Structure formats: structure tokens, C-alpha cells
Coordinates of C-alpha atoms in Angstrom, one line a residue:
M269 CA -17.5 -29.1 -0.7
K270 CA -18.6 -26.3 1.6
I271 CA -18.0 -28.6 4.6
K272 CA -14.6 -29.4 3.4
V273 CA -13.7 -25.8 2.8
L274 CA -14.8 -25.1 6.3
I275 CA -12.7 -27.8 7.8
L276 CA -9.6 -26.7 5.8
I277 CA -10.1 -23.0 7.2
L278 CA -10.5 -24.4 10.8
V279 CA -7.3 -26.4 10.4
L280 CA -5.3 -23.6 9.1
I281 CA -6.4 -21.3 11.9
G282 CA -5.8 -24.1 14.5
L283 CA -2.2 -24.7 13.1
N284 CA -1.7 -20.8 13.1
Y285 CA -2.7 -20.4 16.6
Y286 CA -0.8 -23.5 17.8
F287 CA 2.4 -22.0 16.4
Y288 CA 1.7 -18.5 17.8
K289 CA 1.4 -19.9 21.3
K290 CA 4.8 -21.8 20.7
S291 CA 6.4 -18.6 19.7
N292 CA 6.6 -17.5 23.3
K293 CA 5.8 -13.7 22.4
E294 CA 4.9 -12.1 25.6
R295 CA 3.1 -8.9 24.9
N296 CA 0.9 -6.7 27.0
S297 CA -2.6 -7.6 26.3
N298 CA -3.9 -4.4 27.3
I299 CA -2.2 -2.7 24.4
E300 CA -3.3 -5.7 22.1
L301 CA -6.8 -5.2 23.1
L302 CA -6.5 -1.6 22.3
R303 CA -5.4 -2.6 18.9
I304 CA -8.4 -4.7 18.4
I305 CA -10.8 -1.8 19.5
S306 CA -9.1 0.5 17.2
M307 CA -9.4 -1.7 14.3
V308 CA -13.1 -2.0 15.0
L309 CA -13.5 1.6 15.1
I310 CA -11.9 1.7 11.7
V311 CA -14.1 -0.9 10.2
A312 CA -17.2 1.0 11.7
H313 CA -15.9 4.1 10.0
H314 CA -15.5 2.5 6.7
F315 CA -18.8 0.9 6.9
A316 CA -20.6 4.1 7.4
L317 CA -18.3 6.2 4.9
H318 CA -17.8 3.8 2.0
G319 CA -20.8 1.6 2.5
Y320 CA -23.4 4.1 3.0
G321 CA -21.8 7.3 1.8
V322 CA -22.6 9.0 5.2
N323 CA -21.7 12.4 4.3
E324 CA -24.2 12.4 1.4
L325 CA -27.1 11.1 3.0
K326 CA -30.0 13.3 4.3
F327 CA -30.5 13.7 8.2
S328 CA -32.7 10.9 9.5
E329 CA -33.2 8.9 12.8
N330 CA -31.5 5.9 11.6
K331 CA -28.6 8.2 10.3
L332 CA -27.8 9.0 13.9
I333 CA -26.4 5.4 14.0
L334 CA -24.1 6.0 10.9
D335 CA -23.0 9.3 12.4
F336 CA -21.9 7.5 15.5
L337 CA -20.2 4.5 13.6
S338 CA -18.2 6.9 11.4
L339 CA -16.6 8.9 14.3
G340 CA -13.7 6.4 15.1
G341 CA -12.0 6.0 12.0
K342 CA -9.1 8.6 12.5
I343 CA -9.1 8.0 16.3
G344 CA -8.2 4.5 15.5
V345 CA -5.5 5.5 13.2
N346 CA -4.0 7.8 15.7
I347 CA -4.1 5.0 18.3
F348 CA -2.2 2.6 16.1
I349 CA 0.5 5.1 15.5
I350 CA 0.8 6.1 19.1
I351 CA 1.1 2.4 20.0
S352 CA 3.8 1.7 17.3
S353 CA 5.8 4.9 18.3
Y354 CA 5.7 4.0 21.9
Y355 CA 7.6 0.8 21.1
L356 CA 9.7 2.2 18.2
I357 CA 11.2 4.8 20.7
D358 CA 13.4 2.0 22.5
K359 CA 13.5 -0.4 19.5
K360 CA 16.6 -1.2 17.7
Y361 CA 16.4 -0.7 13.9
N362 CA 15.6 -4.0 12.1
V363 CA 15.8 -4.1 8.3
K364 CA 14.3 -7.5 8.1
S365 CA 11.2 -6.5 10.0
L366 CA 10.8 -3.6 7.5
L367 CA 11.1 -6.1 4.5
K368 CA 8.6 -8.4 5.8
S369 CA 6.3 -5.8 6.3
I370 CA 6.6 -4.6 2.7
Y371 CA 6.5 -8.1 1.3
S372 CA 3.3 -8.9 3.3
V373 CA 1.6 -5.8 2.1
K374 CA 2.5 -6.6 -1.6
I375 CA 1.4 -10.4 -1.3
Y376 CA -2.2 -9.2 0.1
A377 CA -2.3 -6.5 -2.7
V378 CA -1.4 -9.0 -5.5
L379 CA -3.7 -11.7 -4.1
F380 CA -6.6 -9.4 -4.1
L381 CA -5.9 -8.2 -7.5
I382 CA -6.2 -11.8 -8.7
V383 CA -9.3 -12.2 -6.7
G384 CA -10.6 -9.0 -8.5
I385 CA -9.7 -10.5 -11.9
I386 CA -11.5 -13.8 -11.3
L387 CA -14.6 -12.0 -9.9
K388 CA -14.5 -9.8 -12.9
V389 CA -14.3 -6.6 -10.8
N390 CA -14.0 -3.4 -12.6
I391 CA -10.0 -2.9 -12.8
E392 CA -8.2 -0.1 -14.2
I393 CA -4.5 0.0 -15.2
V394 CA -3.7 2.4 -12.2
D395 CA -5.3 -0.2 -9.9
I396 CA -2.9 -2.8 -11.2
I397 CA 0.2 -0.7 -10.9
K398 CA -0.8 0.0 -7.3
S399 CA -1.3 -3.4 -6.4
V400 CA 2.0 -4.5 -7.7
F401 CA 3.6 -1.6 -6.0
P402 CA 1.4 -1.1 -3.1
V403 CA 3.9 0.9 -0.8
I404 CA 5.3 3.2 -3.4
Y405 CA 2.0 4.2 -4.9
S406 CA 0.0 4.2 -1.6
L407 CA -2.6 1.7 -2.3
Y408 CA -3.1 1.8 1.4
W409 CA -2.2 5.3 2.6
F410 CA -1.8 4.3 6.1
I411 CA 0.7 1.6 5.4
T412 CA 2.7 3.7 3.1
G413 CA 2.9 6.5 6.0
Y414 CA 3.7 4.1 8.7
I415 CA 6.6 2.3 6.7
I416 CA 8.2 5.8 5.9
L417 CA 7.9 6.4 9.7
Y418 CA 9.5 3.3 10.3
M419 CA 12.4 4.1 7.9
I420 CA 13.1 7.6 9.5
Y421 CA 12.4 6.9 13.4
P422 CA 15.9 6.6 14.2
F423 CA 16.6 9.8 13.0
L424 CA 13.7 11.0 15.0
N425 CA 15.2 9.6 18.1
I426 CA 18.3 11.2 17.5
F427 CA 16.8 14.7 16.9
L428 CA 14.5 14.4 20.0
K429 CA 17.3 13.1 22.2
G430 CA 19.3 16.1 21.5
L431 CA 16.5 18.4 22.7
S432 CA 15.7 19.3 26.4
K433 CA 12.3 18.6 27.8
E434 CA 11.4 22.3 27.5
K435 CA 12.2 22.5 24.0
I436 CA 10.3 19.4 23.0
K437 CA 7.3 21.0 24.8
L438 CA 7.7 24.0 22.9
L439 CA 7.9 21.8 19.7
I440 CA 4.7 20.2 20.5
G441 CA 3.2 23.5 21.2
I442 CA 4.0 24.8 17.7
C443 CA 2.8 21.5 16.2
I444 CA -0.7 21.9 18.0
V445 CA -0.9 25.5 16.8
L446 CA 0.0 24.8 13.3
Y447 CA -1.8 21.6 12.6
S448 CA -4.5 21.4 15.3
C449 CA -5.6 25.0 15.5
I450 CA -4.6 26.9 12.5
N451 CA -5.2 23.8 10.2
V452 CA -8.5 22.9 11.7
F453 CA -10.2 25.9 12.7
L454 CA -8.9 28.2 10.0
G455 CA -8.8 25.6 7.3
A456 CA -5.1 26.2 6.2
T457 CA -3.4 23.1 4.9
L458 CA 0.0 24.1 5.6
F459 CA 1.5 21.2 3.6
F460 CA -0.4 18.8 5.9
S461 CA 0.1 15.1 4.9
S462 CA -0.3 11.7 6.8
I463 CA 3.6 11.4 7.1
I464 CA 3.7 14.9 8.8
W465 CA 1.0 13.9 11.1
F466 CA 2.7 10.7 11.9
V467 CA 5.9 12.3 12.8
I468 CA 3.9 14.9 15.0
L469 CA 2.3 11.9 16.9
Y470 CA 5.8 10.3 17.2
I471 CA 6.9 13.5 19.0
F472 CA 3.9 13.7 21.4
T473 CA 4.4 10.1 22.1
Y474 CA 8.1 10.3 22.8
Y475 CA 7.3 13.3 25.4
L476 CA 4.7 10.9 27.0
K477 CA 7.2 8.1 27.5
M478 CA 10.3 10.1 28.3
Y479 CA 8.9 12.8 30.7
I480 CA 5.3 11.8 31.9
D481 CA 5.1 9.8 35.2
L482 CA 2.3 7.3 34.6
N483 CA 2.1 6.5 38.2
K484 CA 0.6 10.2 38.6
I485 CA -2.1 9.7 36.1
N486 CA -5.5 8.7 37.3
H487 CA -6.6 6.3 34.5
K488 CA -10.1 6.3 35.7
K489 CA -10.4 10.0 35.1
I490 CA -8.6 9.6 31.8
I491 CA -11.2 7.1 30.4
V492 CA -14.1 9.3 31.6
I493 CA -12.6 12.3 30.0
S494 CA -12.1 10.2 26.6
I495 CA -15.7 9.0 26.6
L496 CA -17.1 12.4 27.4
M497 CA -15.0 13.9 24.6
Y498 CA -16.2 11.2 22.2
F499 CA -19.8 12.1 22.8
V500 CA -18.9 15.7 22.6
L501 CA -17.5 15.0 19.2
Y502 CA -20.6 13.0 18.4
L503 CA -22.9 15.8 19.2
V504 CA -20.7 18.1 16.9
V505 CA -21.1 15.8 14.1
V506 CA -25.0 15.6 14.6
I507 CA -25.3 19.3 14.6
F508 CA -23.4 19.4 11.3
D509 CA -25.7 16.7 10.1
I510 CA -29.0 18.6 11.1
L511 CA -27.6 21.8 9.6
G512 CA -26.8 20.0 6.4
S513 CA -30.5 19.7 5.9
K514 CA -30.6 23.3 5.1
Y515 CA -26.9 24.0 4.0
S516 CA -25.3 21.1 2.1
I517 CA -21.8 22.4 2.9
F518 CA -22.4 21.2 6.6
R519 CA -23.2 17.7 5.5
I520 CA -20.4 17.3 3.1
H521 CA -18.1 18.5 6.0
M522 CA -19.9 16.9 8.8
L523 CA -16.7 14.7 10.0
Y524 CA -14.5 17.9 9.7
F525 CA -14.0 17.8 13.5
A526 CA -13.3 14.1 13.5
R527 CA -10.2 14.5 11.4
E528 CA -6.9 13.0 12.9
N529 CA -5.4 16.1 13.8
S530 CA -8.5 17.6 15.5
I531 CA -8.1 18.3 19.1
F532 CA -11.1 15.9 19.8
S533 CA -9.3 13.1 18.0
I534 CA -6.1 13.9 19.8
I535 CA -7.5 13.9 23.2
I536 CA -9.5 10.7 22.7
A537 CA -6.7 8.9 21.2
F538 CA -4.1 9.7 23.9
G539 CA -6.5 9.3 26.7
L540 CA -7.7 5.7 25.5
F541 CA -3.9 4.8 25.2
L542 CA -2.9 6.1 28.6
Y543 CA -6.0 4.2 30.2
F544 CA -4.9 1.0 28.7
V545 CA -1.1 1.3 29.1
K546 CA -1.8 2.3 32.8
R547 CA -3.8 -0.8 33.6
S548 CA -2.2 -3.8 35.3
K549 CA -0.3 -5.8 32.9
Y550 CA -1.5 -9.2 31.8
S551 CA -0.8 -11.5 28.8
S552 CA -3.8 -13.4 27.1
K553 CA -2.8 -15.8 24.0
I554 CA -6.3 -15.2 22.5
I555 CA -6.3 -11.4 22.6
N556 CA -2.7 -11.2 21.3
Y557 CA -3.5 -13.6 18.7
I558 CA -6.5 -11.8 17.6
S559 CA -4.6 -8.6 17.6
S560 CA -2.0 -10.1 15.4
G561 CA -4.5 -10.2 12.8
T562 CA -5.7 -6.6 12.9
L563 CA -3.4 -5.6 10.0
G564 CA -4.8 -8.2 7.9
V565 CA -8.2 -7.0 8.7
Y566 CA -7.2 -3.5 7.3
L567 CA -5.4 -4.8 4.4
I568 CA -8.4 -6.7 3.4
H569 CA -11.5 -4.7 4.0
E570 CA -9.9 -1.6 2.6
N571 CA -8.6 -3.2 -0.6
V572 CA -9.9 -1.5 -3.7
F573 CA -11.2 -4.8 -5.2
V574 CA -12.7 -6.1 -1.9
R575 CA -14.5 -2.9 -1.0
P576 CA -17.2 -3.1 -3.6
L577 CA -17.7 -6.9 -3.0
L578 CA -17.8 -6.4 0.7
Y579 CA -20.3 -3.6 1.1
G580 CA -22.3 -5.1 -1.8
I581 CA -23.1 -7.9 0.6
F582 CA -23.8 -5.9 3.8
I583 CA -25.3 -2.6 2.4
D584 CA -28.8 -1.8 1.4
N585 CA -29.4 2.0 1.3
R586 CA -33.3 1.5 1.2
E587 CA -32.9 0.1 4.8
L588 CA -31.9 3.5 6.1
T589 CA -35.6 4.9 5.9
N590 CA -37.6 1.6 5.4
I591 CA -37.0 -0.1 8.7
N592 CA -37.1 1.1 12.4
F593 CA -34.3 2.5 14.5
S594 CA -33.8 -0.5 16.7
V595 CA -33.7 -2.9 13.9
F596 CA -31.2 -0.8 11.7
F597 CA -29.1 -0.5 14.7
C598 CA -28.7 -4.3 15.4
R599 CA -28.1 -4.9 11.8
A600 CA -25.5 -2.1 11.5
V601 CA -23.6 -3.2 14.5
C602 CA -23.8 -7.0 13.5
S603 CA -22.5 -6.0 10.1
V604 CA -19.5 -4.2 11.3
I605 CA -18.6 -7.2 13.6
L606 CA -19.3 -9.6 10.9
I607 CA -16.9 -7.7 8.7
F608 CA -14.2 -7.7 11.4
I609 CA -14.5 -11.2 12.1
S610 CA -14.7 -12.5 8.4
C611 CA -11.7 -10.2 7.5
L612 CA -9.8 -11.4 10.6
I613 CA -10.2 -15.1 9.7
I614 CA -9.1 -14.8 6.1
G615 CA -6.2 -12.4 7.3
L616 CA -4.9 -15.0 9.8
I617 CA -5.1 -17.7 7.1
I618 CA -3.1 -15.5 4.7
D619 CA -0.6 -14.5 7.6
Y620 CA 0.1 -18.2 8.0
I621 CA 0.8 -18.9 4.5
I622 CA 3.1 -15.9 4.3
S623 CA 4.9 -17.0 7.4
I624 CA 5.5 -20.3 5.6
L625 CA 6.8 -18.6 2.4
F626 CA 9.0 -16.4 4.3
Q627 CA 11.0 -19.4 5.5
Y628 CA 12.0 -19.6 1.7
I629 CA 13.0 -16.3 1.3
N630 CA 16.7 -15.3 2.1
F631 CA 16.1 -11.9 3.8
N632 CA 19.8 -12.0 4.8
F633 CA 20.7 -11.7 1.1
I634 CA 18.4 -8.8 0.7
E635 CA 19.8 -7.2 3.9
K636 CA 23.3 -7.5 2.4
K637 CA 22.1 -5.6 -0.7
L638 CA 20.8 -2.9 1.5
L639 CA 24.0 -2.9 3.6
L640 CA 25.1 0.6 3.3
Y641 CA 21.6 2.0 4.3
K642 CA 21.4 -0.6 7.1
Q643 CA 24.6 0.3 8.5
F644 CA 24.0 4.1 8.4
L645 CA 20.7 3.7 10.3
I646 CA 22.2 1.1 12.8
G647 CA 25.0 3.5 13.4
F648 CA 22.4 6.2 14.3
G649 CA 20.7 3.5 16.6
N650 CA 23.9 2.8 18.3
K651 CA 24.9 6.5 18.9
Y652 CA 21.2 7.0 20.3
E653 CA 21.8 4.0 22.8
K654 CA 25.0 5.6 23.9

């Protein structure tokens, strides 16, 4: 039985990869590789945060590993939004693409709701509602924020198109002061939210794409700065962790400077993006294929019903103090990689099935129902192009 299931999985992945190669989608594999790296950082962050509760554990030698793994979550999120913004800036508005994204998230959410029911995971009414309406009720906060960004990006383009270079620089300066200085260093919230931050990243990326000459950027220096900044951030987290042994407030907020709007996270995210976008372009079908499944990795490993099952398999808190540093390091790294690969395989299979289902959904009919909104946005897009 297990052999038959394995054969079926391999066949589905093979078919999926075959049709992906036939699709003739030429993408810059530098950027697709960065997507993969970003998702691995996000998986590592969730492994340490949800699996071990890294900000609740006492400091130890093995916890240094978890501290490092926990750093990259918000950096990975920033990179995903930067990449999306970079392409949205010149992209025509596509309602069908938006609808497919919403339907895909809904299928994932309902599918794993069913899995949760079958496996008798503890399910509350609110979880069912969120699974049936995952975008509206933010089952995945990142997806909800991204879809809102996608809905409003034509307006952002029009707004930014009407500003001079100097005014955009001033706007960026104001955003940094409000949300990366006052918000982070003084602790003021200033109505901070994910969509506000995504819009700010869009503005940063717009300026980068429209006014920064990439030929003048030394990508080797950029990557060195990004790596050094990453280790400075790690040092800050470790210091907070050590101080947390005496003052619990430091341990609770040990990832405070690893937030998405921290100056550390901003520099690292844009530094990595600039490094990869500056490299010589090439196209790898395998890298692009793996990258196409990164969203599925997120939708699976962060699902409210999958999470307790997933970390119940890979996590054993007793290991934190009962095994030596090198063994724990190998196990932690292998666990992150295994979570990524297993979710990737499952996600690619689900995506293949969804692509078949989409052939029987009349998106043109749905578009007509949204005709007024579509024409309104496309009208803005046409104005922007002129």
C-alpha cells in the first residue's frame, strides 16, 4: 500500500514538472532562488518559534541554535513582498490572477480543515469559519496582507507616479522615522499593521526600481554587508537571551529587533534582494519549479491544523538539554529541511490538482460579475501607462 502511494506521488510530481516545463515560463532563477531561501528562513523561524517556543526557553548552549534559526522569519516575509512589489510595479492589473490566488488559498484551507477533522485535531468554531473564509478572516495573515496589496497596487502606482524623486525620498524618510525608529526604538505602535508595512515596502521598492542604477551597485559588498548585519542581529538576540536569564522581559522580547520593520531586517532583506537581482540572469527549470511550490510550503506548514501534527513529529523539548550541541544542531537543521521538502512535495501535488480544477471554473464569468471594479482598476492602470 505504501509503495503504491509513493508511486502515485512520484507520478503526480512528474506530470506536474512535465507540464511546468511545457509552459515556457521564463523567469529569472536568481529571484526564484531567493524565494526558496526566504521560505527556508520562514520555516526555520516557525520551527524555533512554534515548535520550541524559543522566547520562553531558558538560555543554554543548544538554545543558541534556536536563536539563530528564529531570526529569518520576518526577513523572509520582507523579501517576498519586495520581490512581489518589484514585479507589480510594471504589471497590468489581472483580476483572474487575483481570483485564482484567493481560490487556491481557500482550497488549501478547506482541505486541511478536512484533514484536521479526520485526524481529530482540536477544532473550534472560529477555526472552521477562518478555514472557509481564509482571506477575509486572516487565517494566514501574510496572504490577507498580500491580497490587499494586490488589490490596491494600481492606486499606489498612480500616487507614486505623481510624485517627484525628491518627494518619494522624503516619504521614505518619514516612513523610516515613524515605523522603523519611533515604532521600534520608542515602542510606539502608531497604528502599525502588516498592510501598512507592505505598502511601505512597496514604496521603498518603487524608488529602488525607478531611481536606483543597479549598474553602480557592488553586489559583492552588498552581500557582505547583509551577512554582517545578520550576525549583528544574531548577537543582539543572544544578548537579550542571556539577559533574559535574570530579567524575563528580555527573553519574552528577545526577537524585538528581528521584527519586519526593524532597521536590521530592512537592510538585510533589501541587501539580499539587490545581490540576487544584480547577478547575471539565468533560467533553471528545476529552481523555478521548486520556487513555484514555496507558497504551498507556507500554506501547509503554517496551517492551524497541520502545525500541532507537524511539530509533534519533529520536536522533543527534552533534547534541548539532554543531547550535545553538534547532535542538536544536525537534528534541528535536518528537521527544517525535512519540513520544507515534505511540505513542498505535498504542495506541488495540491497545486497540480488545483490547476486541473481551475480548468473547469469559469473565471471569465466571475470577472464579468466584477466588471465595474475591474474596469475601474484597469482604467487606472491604463492612465499609469500613459
